[in-house]
Amino acid sequence: MPFSFGFSRTSVSEHLKMDAELRIEMNHLIEATLTEFRSKLETLLMNRLESLEEKVNSLEMDMHNMDDKFKNKMKALESKNESLNDQVESLTYRTKKNDIKMNEIEQYSRRNNLRFRGIKVEPKETVTDAVIRVVNTMLKLQNDSHGHTVSLSHSDIEVAHYIKTRKPPGASVNESNRSKQVQSIIVRFFDRNMRDRIIRARKQLKKSPITICEDLTAANQRLLETLNSVESVSKSWSWNGKLFYLLQGIRKTHQIQLHDELPQ
């Protein structure tokens, strides 16, 4: 009798058939599960993407609004800056005009004044005496309208005095006294014609240590000194409180006032 495991050919065939069906069913189940997983994953990703897109759109909108606000703010600041610049320019212009006007008024108040430098006041001699002595002995003044000789007298001078200067640091009393001999003396005349006669005659003092000049304001004096330091300027001077100069190689006279540009 042949050996048998207890399975017939029919039962083996049925087992194989059942095993194949089970595999097919499992494959269907796996595919269904994967399909459902993919669907849920796609839905989740789509939701996430939509949410991110909304956030990005919101951020873009915020950035756009911020950009508009920034541009508007910049326009407002530029407009305000232009307004402030206009105000500064206006104030600067008015300040310069006021400076010029005040300088002219101050200079006009000095129209009868002259400054003398290098006059030595002799013992028992007043400053006025010394000025009269120098003018009458060293200058030949223009005659009056009748052709009469003109000389300086006490009645022509309203006041004459040294201009106060600070004693140099460490200077001795003797040094201070010697420096006083070359100190400037300011003289105010009653008659401007006398003042003009004297300043017209100052060329006669070219070989003398004594100099005569107009009594300029501090601003005009600084401007005249600056002109003297400009290389293109060959000569500079003042007349009746106004400043003039000549350029190198050019005979045309130029006038300059406070806040004008210096010649190049």
Coordinates of C-alpha atoms in Angstrom, one line a residue, residues 54-155:
E54 CA -2.6 82.0 1.9
K55 CA 0.2 82.9 4.3
V56 CA 2.6 83.8 1.5
N57 CA -0.2 85.9 -0.2
S58 CA -0.9 87.6 3.1
L59 CA 2.8 88.3 3.6
E60 CA 3.1 89.7 0.1
M61 CA 0.1 91.9 0.8
D62 CA 1.7 93.1 4.0
M63 CA 5.0 93.7 2.3
H64 CA 3.2 95.6 -0.5
N65 CA 1.3 97.7 2.1
M66 CA 4.6 98.3 4.0
D67 CA 6.3 99.3 0.7
D68 CA 3.5 101.7 0.0
K69 CA 3.7 103.2 3.5
F70 CA 7.5 103.4 3.2
K71 CA 7.3 105.2 -0.1
N72 CA 4.6 107.6 1.2
K73 CA 6.7 108.2 4.3
M74 CA 9.8 108.8 2.1
K75 CA 7.8 111.2 -0.1
A76 CA 6.6 113.1 3.1
L77 CA 10.2 113.2 4.4
E78 CA 11.6 114.4 1.1
S79 CA 8.9 117.1 0.9
K80 CA 9.6 118.1 4.5
N81 CA 13.3 118.1 3.8
E82 CA 12.8 120.3 0.7
S83 CA 10.7 122.7 2.8
L84 CA 13.4 122.8 5.6
N85 CA 16.1 123.4 2.9
D86 CA 14.0 126.3 1.5
Q87 CA 13.6 127.7 5.0
V88 CA 17.4 127.3 5.7
E89 CA 18.2 129.0 2.4
S90 CA 15.8 131.8 3.1
L91 CA 17.2 132.3 6.7
T92 CA 20.7 132.1 5.3
Y93 CA 19.9 134.7 2.7
R94 CA 18.2 137.0 5.2
T95 CA 21.1 136.5 7.7
K96 CA 23.6 137.5 5.0
K97 CA 21.5 140.5 4.1
N98 CA 21.3 141.5 7.7
D99 CA 25.0 141.0 8.2
I100 CA 25.7 143.2 5.2
K101 CA 23.3 145.9 6.3
M102 CA 24.6 145.9 9.9
N103 CA 28.2 146.1 8.6
E104 CA 27.3 149.0 6.3
I105 CA 25.6 150.8 9.2
E106 CA 28.6 150.3 11.4
Q107 CA 31.0 151.3 8.7
Y108 CA 29.0 154.4 8.0
S109 CA 29.3 155.3 11.7
R110 CA 33.1 155.3 11.2
R111 CA 33.0 157.6 8.1
N112 CA 34.8 160.4 9.9
N113 CA 37.5 158.2 11.5
L114 CA 41.1 157.4 10.5
R115 CA 43.6 155.1 12.0
F116 CA 47.3 156.2 12.4
R117 CA 50.0 153.7 13.2
G118 CA 53.7 154.3 14.0
I119 CA 53.2 157.7 15.7
K120 CA 55.4 158.3 18.7
V121 CA 53.8 160.5 21.3
E122 CA 56.5 162.7 22.8
P123 CA 56.7 163.5 26.6
K124 CA 54.2 166.1 27.7
E125 CA 52.4 165.6 24.4
T126 CA 48.8 164.4 24.1
V127 CA 47.8 161.9 21.5
T128 CA 45.9 164.7 19.7
D129 CA 49.0 166.9 19.8
A130 CA 51.1 164.1 18.2
V131 CA 48.6 163.5 15.4
I132 CA 48.5 167.3 14.6
R133 CA 52.3 167.4 14.6
V134 CA 52.7 164.5 12.3
V135 CA 50.0 165.7 9.8
N136 CA 51.2 169.3 9.7
T137 CA 55.0 168.4 9.4
M138 CA 54.8 165.4 7.2
L139 CA 51.8 165.9 4.9
K140 CA 51.0 168.7 2.5
L141 CA 47.2 168.8 2.5
Q142 CA 45.1 169.8 -0.5
N143 CA 44.2 173.5 -0.5
D144 CA 40.6 174.6 0.2
S145 CA 38.2 175.8 -2.6
H146 CA 39.7 179.3 -2.3
G147 CA 43.2 178.1 -2.8
H148 CA 44.2 178.7 0.8
T149 CA 46.6 176.4 2.6
V150 CA 45.0 173.9 4.9
S151 CA 46.5 172.6 8.2
L152 CA 45.2 170.4 11.0
S153 CA 44.2 172.0 14.3
H154 CA 42.6 170.9 17.6
S155 CA 39.2 172.3 16.4

